[in-house]
mmCIF file of C-alpha atoms and ligand atoms in Angstrom:
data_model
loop_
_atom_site.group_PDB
_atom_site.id
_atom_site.type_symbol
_atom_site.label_atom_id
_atom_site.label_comp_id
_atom_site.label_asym_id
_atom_site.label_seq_id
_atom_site.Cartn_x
_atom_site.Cartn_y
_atom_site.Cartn_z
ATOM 1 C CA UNK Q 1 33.122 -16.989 -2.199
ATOM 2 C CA UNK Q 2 33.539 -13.167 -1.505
ATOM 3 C CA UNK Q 3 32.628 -11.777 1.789
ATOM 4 C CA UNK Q 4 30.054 -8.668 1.811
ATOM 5 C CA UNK Q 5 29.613 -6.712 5.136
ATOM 6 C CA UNK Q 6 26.187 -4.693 4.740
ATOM 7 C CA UNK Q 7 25.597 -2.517 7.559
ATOM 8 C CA UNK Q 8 21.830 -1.449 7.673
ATOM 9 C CA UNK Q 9 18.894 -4.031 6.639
ATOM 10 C CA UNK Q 10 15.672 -1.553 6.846
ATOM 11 C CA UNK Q 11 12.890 -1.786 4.577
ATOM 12 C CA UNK Q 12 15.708 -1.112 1.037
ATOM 13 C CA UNK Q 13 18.972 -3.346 2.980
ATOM 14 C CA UNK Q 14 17.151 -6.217 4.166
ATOM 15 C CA UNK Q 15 15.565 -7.457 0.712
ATOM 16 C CA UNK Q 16 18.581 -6.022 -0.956
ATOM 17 C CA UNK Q 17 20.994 -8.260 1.483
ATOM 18 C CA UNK Q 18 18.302 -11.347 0.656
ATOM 19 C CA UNK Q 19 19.461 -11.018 -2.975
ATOM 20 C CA UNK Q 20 22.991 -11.179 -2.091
ATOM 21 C CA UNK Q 21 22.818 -14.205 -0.202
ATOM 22 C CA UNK Q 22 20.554 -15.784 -3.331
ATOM 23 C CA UNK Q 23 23.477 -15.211 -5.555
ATOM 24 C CA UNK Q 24 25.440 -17.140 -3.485
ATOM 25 C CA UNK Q 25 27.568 -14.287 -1.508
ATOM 26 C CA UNK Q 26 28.408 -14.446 2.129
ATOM 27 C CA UNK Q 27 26.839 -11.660 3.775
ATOM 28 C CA UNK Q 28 27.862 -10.853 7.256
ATOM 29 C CA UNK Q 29 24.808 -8.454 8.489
ATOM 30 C CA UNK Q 30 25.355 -5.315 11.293
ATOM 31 C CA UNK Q 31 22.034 -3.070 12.478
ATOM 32 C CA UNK Q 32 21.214 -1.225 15.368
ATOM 33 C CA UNK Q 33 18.032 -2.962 15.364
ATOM 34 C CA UNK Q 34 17.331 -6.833 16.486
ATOM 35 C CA UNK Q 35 14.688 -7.530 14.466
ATOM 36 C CA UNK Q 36 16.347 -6.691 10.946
ATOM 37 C CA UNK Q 37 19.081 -8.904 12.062
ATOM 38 C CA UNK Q 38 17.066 -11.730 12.380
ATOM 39 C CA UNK Q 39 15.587 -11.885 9.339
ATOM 40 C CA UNK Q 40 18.670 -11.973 7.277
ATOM 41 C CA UNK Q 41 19.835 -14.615 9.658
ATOM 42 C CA UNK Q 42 16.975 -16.606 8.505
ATOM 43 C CA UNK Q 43 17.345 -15.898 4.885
ATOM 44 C CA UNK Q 44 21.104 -17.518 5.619
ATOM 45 C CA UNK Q 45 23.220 -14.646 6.633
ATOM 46 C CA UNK Q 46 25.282 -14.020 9.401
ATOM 47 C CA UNK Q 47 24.635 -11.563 12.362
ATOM 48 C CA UNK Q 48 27.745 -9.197 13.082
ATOM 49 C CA UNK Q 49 28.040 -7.809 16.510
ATOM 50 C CA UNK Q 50 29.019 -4.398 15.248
ATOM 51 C CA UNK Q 51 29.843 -2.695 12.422
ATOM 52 C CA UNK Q 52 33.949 -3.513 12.622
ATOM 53 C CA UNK Q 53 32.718 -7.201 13.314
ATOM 54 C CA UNK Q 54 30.797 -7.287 9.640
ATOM 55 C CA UNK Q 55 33.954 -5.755 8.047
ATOM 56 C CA UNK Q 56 36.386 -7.645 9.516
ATOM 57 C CA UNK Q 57 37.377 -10.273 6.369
ATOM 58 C CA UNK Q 58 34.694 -8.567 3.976
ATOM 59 C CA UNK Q 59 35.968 -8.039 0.288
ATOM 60 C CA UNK Q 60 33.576 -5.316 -0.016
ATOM 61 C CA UNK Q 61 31.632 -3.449 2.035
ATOM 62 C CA UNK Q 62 27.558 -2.286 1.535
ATOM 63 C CA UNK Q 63 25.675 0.517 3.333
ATOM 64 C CA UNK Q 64 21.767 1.154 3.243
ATOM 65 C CA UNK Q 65 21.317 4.311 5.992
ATOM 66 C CA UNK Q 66 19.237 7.017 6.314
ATOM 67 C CA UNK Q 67 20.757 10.079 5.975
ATOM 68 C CA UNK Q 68 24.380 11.944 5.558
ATOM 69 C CA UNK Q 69 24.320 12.087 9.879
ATOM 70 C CA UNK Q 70 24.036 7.859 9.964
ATOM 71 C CA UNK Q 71 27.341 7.601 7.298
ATOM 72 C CA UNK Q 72 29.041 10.149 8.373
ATOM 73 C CA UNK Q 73 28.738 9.072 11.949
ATOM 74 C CA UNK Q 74 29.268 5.436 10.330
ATOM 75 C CA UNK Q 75 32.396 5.898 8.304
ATOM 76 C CA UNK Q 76 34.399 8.843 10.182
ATOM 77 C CA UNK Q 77 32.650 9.954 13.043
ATOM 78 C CA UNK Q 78 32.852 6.077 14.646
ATOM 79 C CA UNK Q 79 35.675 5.538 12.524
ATOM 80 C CA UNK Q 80 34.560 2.579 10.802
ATOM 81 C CA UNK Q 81 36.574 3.469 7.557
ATOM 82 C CA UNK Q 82 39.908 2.801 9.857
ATOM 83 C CA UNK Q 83 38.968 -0.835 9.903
ATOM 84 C CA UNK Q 84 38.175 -1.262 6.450
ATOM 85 C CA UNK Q 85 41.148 -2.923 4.865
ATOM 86 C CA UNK Q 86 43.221 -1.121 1.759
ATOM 87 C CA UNK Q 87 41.274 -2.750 -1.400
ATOM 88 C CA UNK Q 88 38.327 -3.404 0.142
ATOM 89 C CA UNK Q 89 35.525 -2.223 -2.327
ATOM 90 C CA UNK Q 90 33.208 0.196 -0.085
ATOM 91 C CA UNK Q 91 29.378 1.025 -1.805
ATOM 92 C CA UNK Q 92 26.990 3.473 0.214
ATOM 93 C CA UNK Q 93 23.419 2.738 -1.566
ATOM 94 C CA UNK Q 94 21.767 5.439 1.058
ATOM 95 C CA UNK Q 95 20.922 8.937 -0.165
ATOM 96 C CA UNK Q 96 22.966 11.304 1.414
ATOM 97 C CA UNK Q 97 24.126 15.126 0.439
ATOM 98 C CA UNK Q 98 26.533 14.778 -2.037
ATOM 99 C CA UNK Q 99 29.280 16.925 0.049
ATOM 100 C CA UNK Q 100 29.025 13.941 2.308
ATOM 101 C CA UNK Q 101 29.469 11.442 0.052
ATOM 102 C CA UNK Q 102 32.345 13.660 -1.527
ATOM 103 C CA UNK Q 103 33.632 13.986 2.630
ATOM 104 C CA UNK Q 104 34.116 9.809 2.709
ATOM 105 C CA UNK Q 105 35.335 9.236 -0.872
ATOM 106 C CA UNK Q 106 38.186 11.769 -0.018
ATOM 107 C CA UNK Q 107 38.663 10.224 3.485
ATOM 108 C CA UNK Q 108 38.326 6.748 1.737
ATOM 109 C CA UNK Q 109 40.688 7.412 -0.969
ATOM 110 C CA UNK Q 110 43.336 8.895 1.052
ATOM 111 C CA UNK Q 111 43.584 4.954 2.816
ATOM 112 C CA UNK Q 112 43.482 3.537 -0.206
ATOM 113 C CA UNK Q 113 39.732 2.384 -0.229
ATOM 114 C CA UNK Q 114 37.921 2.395 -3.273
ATOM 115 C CA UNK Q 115 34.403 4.175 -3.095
ATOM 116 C CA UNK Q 116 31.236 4.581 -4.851
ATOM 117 C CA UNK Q 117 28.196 6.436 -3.845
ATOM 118 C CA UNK Q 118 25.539 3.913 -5.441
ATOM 119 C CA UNK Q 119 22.062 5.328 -4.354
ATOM 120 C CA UNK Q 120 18.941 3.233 -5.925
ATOM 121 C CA UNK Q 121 15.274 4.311 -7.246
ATOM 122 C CA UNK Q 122 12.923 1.596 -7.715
ATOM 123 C CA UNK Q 123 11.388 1.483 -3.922
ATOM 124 C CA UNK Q 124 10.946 -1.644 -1.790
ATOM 125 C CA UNK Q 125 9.390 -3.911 -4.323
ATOM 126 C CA UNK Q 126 12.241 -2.892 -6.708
ATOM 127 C CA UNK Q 127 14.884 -4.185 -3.897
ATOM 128 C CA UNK Q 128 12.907 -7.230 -3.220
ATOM 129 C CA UNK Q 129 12.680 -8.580 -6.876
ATOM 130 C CA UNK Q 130 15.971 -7.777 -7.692
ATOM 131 C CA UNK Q 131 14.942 -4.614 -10.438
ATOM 132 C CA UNK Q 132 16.622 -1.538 -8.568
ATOM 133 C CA UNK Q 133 17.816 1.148 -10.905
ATOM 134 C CA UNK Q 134 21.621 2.087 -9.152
ATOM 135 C CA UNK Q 135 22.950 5.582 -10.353
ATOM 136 C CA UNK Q 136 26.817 5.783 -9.274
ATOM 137 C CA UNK Q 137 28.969 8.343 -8.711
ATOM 138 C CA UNK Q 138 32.840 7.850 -8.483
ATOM 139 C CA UNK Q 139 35.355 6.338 -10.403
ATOM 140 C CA UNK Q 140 34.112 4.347 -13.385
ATOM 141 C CA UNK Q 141 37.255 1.036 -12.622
ATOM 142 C CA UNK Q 142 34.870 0.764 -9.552
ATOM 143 C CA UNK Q 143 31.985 0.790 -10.796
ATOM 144 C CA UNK Q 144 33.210 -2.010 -12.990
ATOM 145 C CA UNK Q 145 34.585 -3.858 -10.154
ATOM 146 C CA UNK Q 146 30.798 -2.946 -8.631
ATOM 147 C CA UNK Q 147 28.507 -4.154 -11.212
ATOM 148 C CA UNK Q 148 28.626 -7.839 -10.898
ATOM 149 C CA UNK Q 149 27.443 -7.397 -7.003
ATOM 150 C CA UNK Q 150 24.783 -4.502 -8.137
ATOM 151 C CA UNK Q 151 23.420 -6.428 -10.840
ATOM 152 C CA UNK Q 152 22.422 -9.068 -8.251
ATOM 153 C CA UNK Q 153 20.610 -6.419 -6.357
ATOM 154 C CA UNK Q 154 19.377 -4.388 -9.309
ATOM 155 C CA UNK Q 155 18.595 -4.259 -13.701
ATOM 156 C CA UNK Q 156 19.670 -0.853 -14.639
ATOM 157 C CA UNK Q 157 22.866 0.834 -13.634
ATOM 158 C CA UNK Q 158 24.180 4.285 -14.417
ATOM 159 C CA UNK Q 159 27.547 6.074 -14.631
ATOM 160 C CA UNK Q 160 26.304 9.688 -13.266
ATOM 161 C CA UNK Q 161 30.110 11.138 -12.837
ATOM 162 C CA UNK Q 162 32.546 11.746 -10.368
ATOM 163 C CA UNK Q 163 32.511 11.272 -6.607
ATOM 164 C CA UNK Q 164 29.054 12.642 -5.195
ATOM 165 C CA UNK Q 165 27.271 13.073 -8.819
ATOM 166 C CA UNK Q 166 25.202 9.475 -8.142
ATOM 167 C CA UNK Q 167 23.702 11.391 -5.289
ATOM 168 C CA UNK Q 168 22.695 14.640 -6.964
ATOM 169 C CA UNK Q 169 21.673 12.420 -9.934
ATOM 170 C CA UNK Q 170 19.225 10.168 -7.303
ATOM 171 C CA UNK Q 171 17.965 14.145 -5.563
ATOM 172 C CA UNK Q 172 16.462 15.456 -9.024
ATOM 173 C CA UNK Q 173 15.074 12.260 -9.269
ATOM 174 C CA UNK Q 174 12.959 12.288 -6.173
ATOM 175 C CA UNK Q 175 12.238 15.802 -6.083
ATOM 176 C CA UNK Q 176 10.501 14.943 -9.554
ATOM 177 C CA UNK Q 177 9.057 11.946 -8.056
ATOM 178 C CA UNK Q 178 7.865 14.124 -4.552
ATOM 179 C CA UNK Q 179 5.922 16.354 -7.758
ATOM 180 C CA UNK Q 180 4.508 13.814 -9.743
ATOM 181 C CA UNK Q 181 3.378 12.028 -6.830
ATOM 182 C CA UNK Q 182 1.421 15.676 -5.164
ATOM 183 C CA UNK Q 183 0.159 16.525 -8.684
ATOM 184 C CA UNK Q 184 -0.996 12.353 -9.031
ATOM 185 C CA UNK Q 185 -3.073 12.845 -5.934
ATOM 186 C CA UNK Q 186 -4.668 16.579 -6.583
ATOM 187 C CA UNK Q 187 -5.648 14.507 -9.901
ATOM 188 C CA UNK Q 188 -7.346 11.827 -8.017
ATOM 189 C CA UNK Q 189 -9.441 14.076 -5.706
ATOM 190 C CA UNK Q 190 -10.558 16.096 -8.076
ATOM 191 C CA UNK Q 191 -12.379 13.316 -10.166
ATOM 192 C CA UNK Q 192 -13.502 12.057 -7.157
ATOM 193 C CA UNK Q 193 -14.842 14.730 -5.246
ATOM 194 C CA UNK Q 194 -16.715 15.340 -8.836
ATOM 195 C CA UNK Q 195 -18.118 11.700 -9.093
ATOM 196 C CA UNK Q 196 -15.184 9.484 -10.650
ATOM 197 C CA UNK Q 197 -14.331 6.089 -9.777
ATOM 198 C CA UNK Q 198 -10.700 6.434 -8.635
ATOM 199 C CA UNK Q 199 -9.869 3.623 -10.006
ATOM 200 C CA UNK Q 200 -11.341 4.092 -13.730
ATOM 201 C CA UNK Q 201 -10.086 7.906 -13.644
ATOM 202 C CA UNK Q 202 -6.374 6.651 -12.963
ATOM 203 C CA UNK Q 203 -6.746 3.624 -15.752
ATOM 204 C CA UNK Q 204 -7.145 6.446 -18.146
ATOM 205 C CA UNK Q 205 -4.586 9.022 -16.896
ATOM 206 C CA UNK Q 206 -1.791 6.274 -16.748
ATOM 207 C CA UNK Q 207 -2.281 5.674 -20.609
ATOM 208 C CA UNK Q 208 -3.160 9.114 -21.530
ATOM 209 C CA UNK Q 209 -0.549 12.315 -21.015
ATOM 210 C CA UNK Q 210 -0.985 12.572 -17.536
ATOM 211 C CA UNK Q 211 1.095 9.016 -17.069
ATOM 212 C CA UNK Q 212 3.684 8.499 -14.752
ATOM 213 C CA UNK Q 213 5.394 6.150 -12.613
ATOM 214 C CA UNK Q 214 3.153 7.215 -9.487
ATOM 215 C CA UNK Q 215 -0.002 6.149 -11.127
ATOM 216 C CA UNK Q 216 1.760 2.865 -12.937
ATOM 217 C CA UNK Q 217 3.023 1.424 -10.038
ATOM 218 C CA UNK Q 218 2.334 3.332 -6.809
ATOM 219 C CA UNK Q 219 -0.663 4.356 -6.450
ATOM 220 C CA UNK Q 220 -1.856 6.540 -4.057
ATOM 221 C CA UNK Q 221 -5.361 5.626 -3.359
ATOM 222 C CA UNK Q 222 -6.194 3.170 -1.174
ATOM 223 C CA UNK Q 223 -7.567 -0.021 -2.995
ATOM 224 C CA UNK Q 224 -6.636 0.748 -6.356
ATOM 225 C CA UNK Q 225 -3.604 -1.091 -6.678
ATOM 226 C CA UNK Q 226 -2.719 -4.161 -4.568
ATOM 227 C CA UNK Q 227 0.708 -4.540 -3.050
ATOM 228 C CA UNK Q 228 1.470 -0.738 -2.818
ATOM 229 C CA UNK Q 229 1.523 0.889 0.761
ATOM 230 C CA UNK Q 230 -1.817 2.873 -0.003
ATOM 231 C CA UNK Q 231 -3.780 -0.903 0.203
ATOM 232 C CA UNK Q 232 -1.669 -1.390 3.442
ATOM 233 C CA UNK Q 233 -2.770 2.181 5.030
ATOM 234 C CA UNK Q 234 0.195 3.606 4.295
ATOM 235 C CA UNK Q 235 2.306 0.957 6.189
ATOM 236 C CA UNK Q 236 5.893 0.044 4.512
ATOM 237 C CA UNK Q 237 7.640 1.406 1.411
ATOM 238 C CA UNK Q 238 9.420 5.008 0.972
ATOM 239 C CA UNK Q 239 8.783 7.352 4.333
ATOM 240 C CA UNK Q 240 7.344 10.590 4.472
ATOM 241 C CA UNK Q 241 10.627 11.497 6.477
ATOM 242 C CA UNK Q 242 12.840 10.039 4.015
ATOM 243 C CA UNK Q 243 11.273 12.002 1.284
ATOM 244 C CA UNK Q 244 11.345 15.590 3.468
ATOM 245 C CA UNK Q 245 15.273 14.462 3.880
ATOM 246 C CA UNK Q 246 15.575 14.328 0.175
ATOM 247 C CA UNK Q 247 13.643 17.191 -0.958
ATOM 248 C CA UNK Q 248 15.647 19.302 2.017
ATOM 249 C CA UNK Q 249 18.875 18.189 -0.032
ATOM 250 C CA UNK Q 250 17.175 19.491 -3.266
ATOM 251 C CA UNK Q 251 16.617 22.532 -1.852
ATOM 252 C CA UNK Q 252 20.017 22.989 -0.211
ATOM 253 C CA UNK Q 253 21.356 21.480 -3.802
ATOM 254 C CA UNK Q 254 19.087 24.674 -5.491
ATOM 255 C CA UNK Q 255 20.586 27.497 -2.956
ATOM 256 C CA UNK Q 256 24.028 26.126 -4.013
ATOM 257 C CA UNK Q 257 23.609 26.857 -7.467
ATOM 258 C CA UNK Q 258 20.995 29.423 -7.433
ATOM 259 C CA UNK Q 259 18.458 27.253 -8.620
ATOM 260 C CA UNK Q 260 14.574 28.070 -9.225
ATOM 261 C CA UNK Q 261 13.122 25.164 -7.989
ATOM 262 C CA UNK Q 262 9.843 26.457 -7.552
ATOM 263 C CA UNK Q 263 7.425 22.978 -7.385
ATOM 264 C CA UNK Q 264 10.256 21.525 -5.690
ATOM 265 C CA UNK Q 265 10.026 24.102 -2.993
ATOM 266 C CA UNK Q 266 5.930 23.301 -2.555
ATOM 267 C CA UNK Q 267 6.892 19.913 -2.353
ATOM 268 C CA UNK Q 268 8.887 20.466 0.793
ATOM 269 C CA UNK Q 269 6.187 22.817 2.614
ATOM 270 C CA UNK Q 270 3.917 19.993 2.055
ATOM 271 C CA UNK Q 271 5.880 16.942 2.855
ATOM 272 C CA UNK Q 272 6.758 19.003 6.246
ATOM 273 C CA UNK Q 273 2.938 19.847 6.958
ATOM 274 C CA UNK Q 274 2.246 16.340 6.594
ATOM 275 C CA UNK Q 275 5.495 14.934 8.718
ATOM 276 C CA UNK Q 276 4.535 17.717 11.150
ATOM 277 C CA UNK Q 277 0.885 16.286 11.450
ATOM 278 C CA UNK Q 278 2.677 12.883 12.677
ATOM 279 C CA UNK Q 279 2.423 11.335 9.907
ATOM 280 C CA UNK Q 280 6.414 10.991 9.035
ATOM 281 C CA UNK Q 281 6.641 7.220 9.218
ATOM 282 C CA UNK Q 282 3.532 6.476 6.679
ATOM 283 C CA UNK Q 283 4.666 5.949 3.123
ATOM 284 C CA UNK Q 284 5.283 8.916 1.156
ATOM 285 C CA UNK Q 285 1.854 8.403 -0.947
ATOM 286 C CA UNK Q 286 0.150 9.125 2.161
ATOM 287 C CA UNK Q 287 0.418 12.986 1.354
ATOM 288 C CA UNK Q 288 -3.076 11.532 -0.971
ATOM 289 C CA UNK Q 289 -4.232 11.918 2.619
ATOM 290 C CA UNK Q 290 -2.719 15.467 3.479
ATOM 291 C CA UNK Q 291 -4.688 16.537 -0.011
ATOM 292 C CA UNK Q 292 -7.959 15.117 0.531
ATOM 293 C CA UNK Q 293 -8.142 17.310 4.121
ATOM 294 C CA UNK Q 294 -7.124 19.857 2.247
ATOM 295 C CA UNK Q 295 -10.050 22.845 2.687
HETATM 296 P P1 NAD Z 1 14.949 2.312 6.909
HETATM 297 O O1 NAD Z 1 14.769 3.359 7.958
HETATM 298 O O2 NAD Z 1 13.885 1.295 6.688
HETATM 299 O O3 NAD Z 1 16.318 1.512 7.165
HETATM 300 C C1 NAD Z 1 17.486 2.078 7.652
HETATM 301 C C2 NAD Z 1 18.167 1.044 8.555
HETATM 302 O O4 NAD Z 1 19.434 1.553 8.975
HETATM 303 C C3 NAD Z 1 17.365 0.736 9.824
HETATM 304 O O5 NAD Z 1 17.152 -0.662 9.905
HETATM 305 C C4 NAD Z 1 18.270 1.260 10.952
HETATM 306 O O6 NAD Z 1 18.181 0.480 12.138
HETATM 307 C C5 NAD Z 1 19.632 1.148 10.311
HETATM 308 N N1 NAD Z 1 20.671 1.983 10.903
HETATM 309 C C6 NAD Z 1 20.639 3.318 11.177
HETATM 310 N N2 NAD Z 1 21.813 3.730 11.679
HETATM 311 C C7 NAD Z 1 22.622 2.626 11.722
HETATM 312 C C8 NAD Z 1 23.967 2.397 12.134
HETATM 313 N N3 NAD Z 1 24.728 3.380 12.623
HETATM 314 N N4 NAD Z 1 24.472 1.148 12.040
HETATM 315 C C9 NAD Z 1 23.709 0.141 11.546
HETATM 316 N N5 NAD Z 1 22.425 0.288 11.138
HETATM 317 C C10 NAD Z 1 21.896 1.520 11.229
HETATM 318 O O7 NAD Z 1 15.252 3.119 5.562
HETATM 319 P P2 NAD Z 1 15.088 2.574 4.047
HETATM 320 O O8 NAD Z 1 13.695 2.836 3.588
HETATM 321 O O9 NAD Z 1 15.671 1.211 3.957
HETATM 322 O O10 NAD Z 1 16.016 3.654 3.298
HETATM 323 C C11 NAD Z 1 17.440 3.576 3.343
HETATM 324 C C12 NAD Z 1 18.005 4.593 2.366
HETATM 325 O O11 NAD Z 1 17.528 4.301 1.040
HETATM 326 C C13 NAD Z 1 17.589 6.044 2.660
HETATM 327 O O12 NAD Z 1 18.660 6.900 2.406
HETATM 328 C C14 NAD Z 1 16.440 6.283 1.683
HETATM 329 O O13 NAD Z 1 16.303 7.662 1.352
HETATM 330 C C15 NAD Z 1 16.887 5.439 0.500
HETATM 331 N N6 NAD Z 1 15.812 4.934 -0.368
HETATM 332 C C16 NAD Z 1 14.684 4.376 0.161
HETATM 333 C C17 NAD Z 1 13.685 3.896 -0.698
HETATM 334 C C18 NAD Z 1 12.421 3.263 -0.168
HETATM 335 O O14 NAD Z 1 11.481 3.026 -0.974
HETATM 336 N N7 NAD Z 1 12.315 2.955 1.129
HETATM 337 C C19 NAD Z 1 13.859 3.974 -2.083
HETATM 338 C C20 NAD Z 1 15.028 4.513 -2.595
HETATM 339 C C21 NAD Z 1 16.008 4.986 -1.719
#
């Protein structure tokens, strides 16, 4: 049975982890924080005292984090990557920059570690049944060496390019998403400050042009849709401070190449507002919230 060391069970790892251990892999489980441990020690994993401890033996080696700081300061910073064993397959799902993901593939490859940056769409209840969408960057021999471990953990899985392209790939992604998910909750106000039943107004925007993923399975309005975080005030899912990380990296992705990314840009002044009114830890469809105080 192969060994896989997955270092960082939040609200994406821990269901992700649960799926590994239902396919019958050994997962040896490292966070900073108790109570994530526990719960994959329940679902039959094993509780690593430190990051070194969950590699030590692994075959291959998992990372859900935050941000570029948590795997950089992971991998080279605390040095992690010099315990990781020559061969041993190493997948960061997290969405970082891309220059840091480029920064541990090089640091990777020069040990003779094969990487892939493997960041997911498909939010929490994606990673908890299983139907993540993974878009990889690096070599494609490790993808292939990847995909019988991601398809336990997700259903669709993209080739995106080189080292660091999975991670630009997964930024235009949610800087669309960040848009689609503003423009899904000026929509909603508007037919409800002018009489509409939110509920009927988004049944016929989600089959009529103004469709999209935020109104077919994550919508923002509280008690429209059950099992999203806007039933659960906000509680769970994608943060608001996850989403201002990745719009920050679209925006530092548009200076790069001279970009216009003009809604993309909005997007960020608005996710900040709202982080900035304390909202950061609320699901990202809270910003519904940030529009209907809107003067
Ligand atoms: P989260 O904050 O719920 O989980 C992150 C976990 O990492 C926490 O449990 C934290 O304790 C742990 N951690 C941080 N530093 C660590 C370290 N040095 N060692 C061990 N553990 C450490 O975040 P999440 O929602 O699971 O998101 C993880 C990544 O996935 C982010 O990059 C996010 O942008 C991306 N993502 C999230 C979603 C979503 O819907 N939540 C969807 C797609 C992608």
């Amino acid at each position: 049975m192969q060994t896989i060391a997955f270092i960082g069970l939040g609200h994406m790892g821990g269901p992700m982890a649960a799926n590994l251990l239902k396919a019958g892999y050994a997962v040896r489980a490292f966070d900073l924080s108790q109570a994530s441990l526990d719960a994959i020690v329940a679902a039959g994993g094993t509780r690593a005292a430190s990051a070194q401890d969950a590699v030590a033996g692994a075959q291959v080696v998992i990372s859900m984090l935050p941000a570029s700081q948590h795997v950089e300061g992971l991998y080279l910073d605390g040095k992690l990557i010099e315990s990781i064993l020559p061969g041993t397959l190493v997948m960061d799902c997290s969405t970082i920059a891309p220059e840091s993901a480029r920064k541990v593939h090089a640091v990777a490859a020069a040990r003779g570690i094969p990487m892939i940056d493997a960041p997911v769409s498909g939010g929490t209840a994606g990673a908890a049944a299983g139907t993540l969408t993974f878009i990889v960057g690096g070599e494609v021999a490790n993808l292939e060496r990847a995909r019988p471990i991601l398809e336990k953990m997700g259903k669709n899985i993209f080739h995106a390019g080189g080292a660091g392209a999975g991670q630009v790939a997964k930024i235009c992604n949610n800087m669309l998403l960040a848009i689609h998910m503003i423009g899904t909750s000026e929509a909603l106000s508007l037919g409800v400050a002018n009489g509409l039943d939110p509920k009927v107004l988004s049944d016929i925007m989600r089959v009529s042009s103004g469709g999209n993923w935020s109104l077919e399975k994550y919508n923002p309005w509280p008690g429209v849709m059950e099992n999203v975080p806007a039933s659960r005030e906000y509680e769970g899912g994608f943060g608001v401070d996850l989403m201002l990380k990745d719009l920050g990296l679209a925006m530092e992705a548009a200076m790069a190449s001279k970009s216009a990314t003009l809604l993309g840009g909005v997007a960020r002044n608005l996710y900040a507002m709202h982080s900035g009114r304390g909202n950061g830890k609320k699901d990202f469809s809270s910003i519904q919230q940030l529009i209907e105080k809107m003067p």
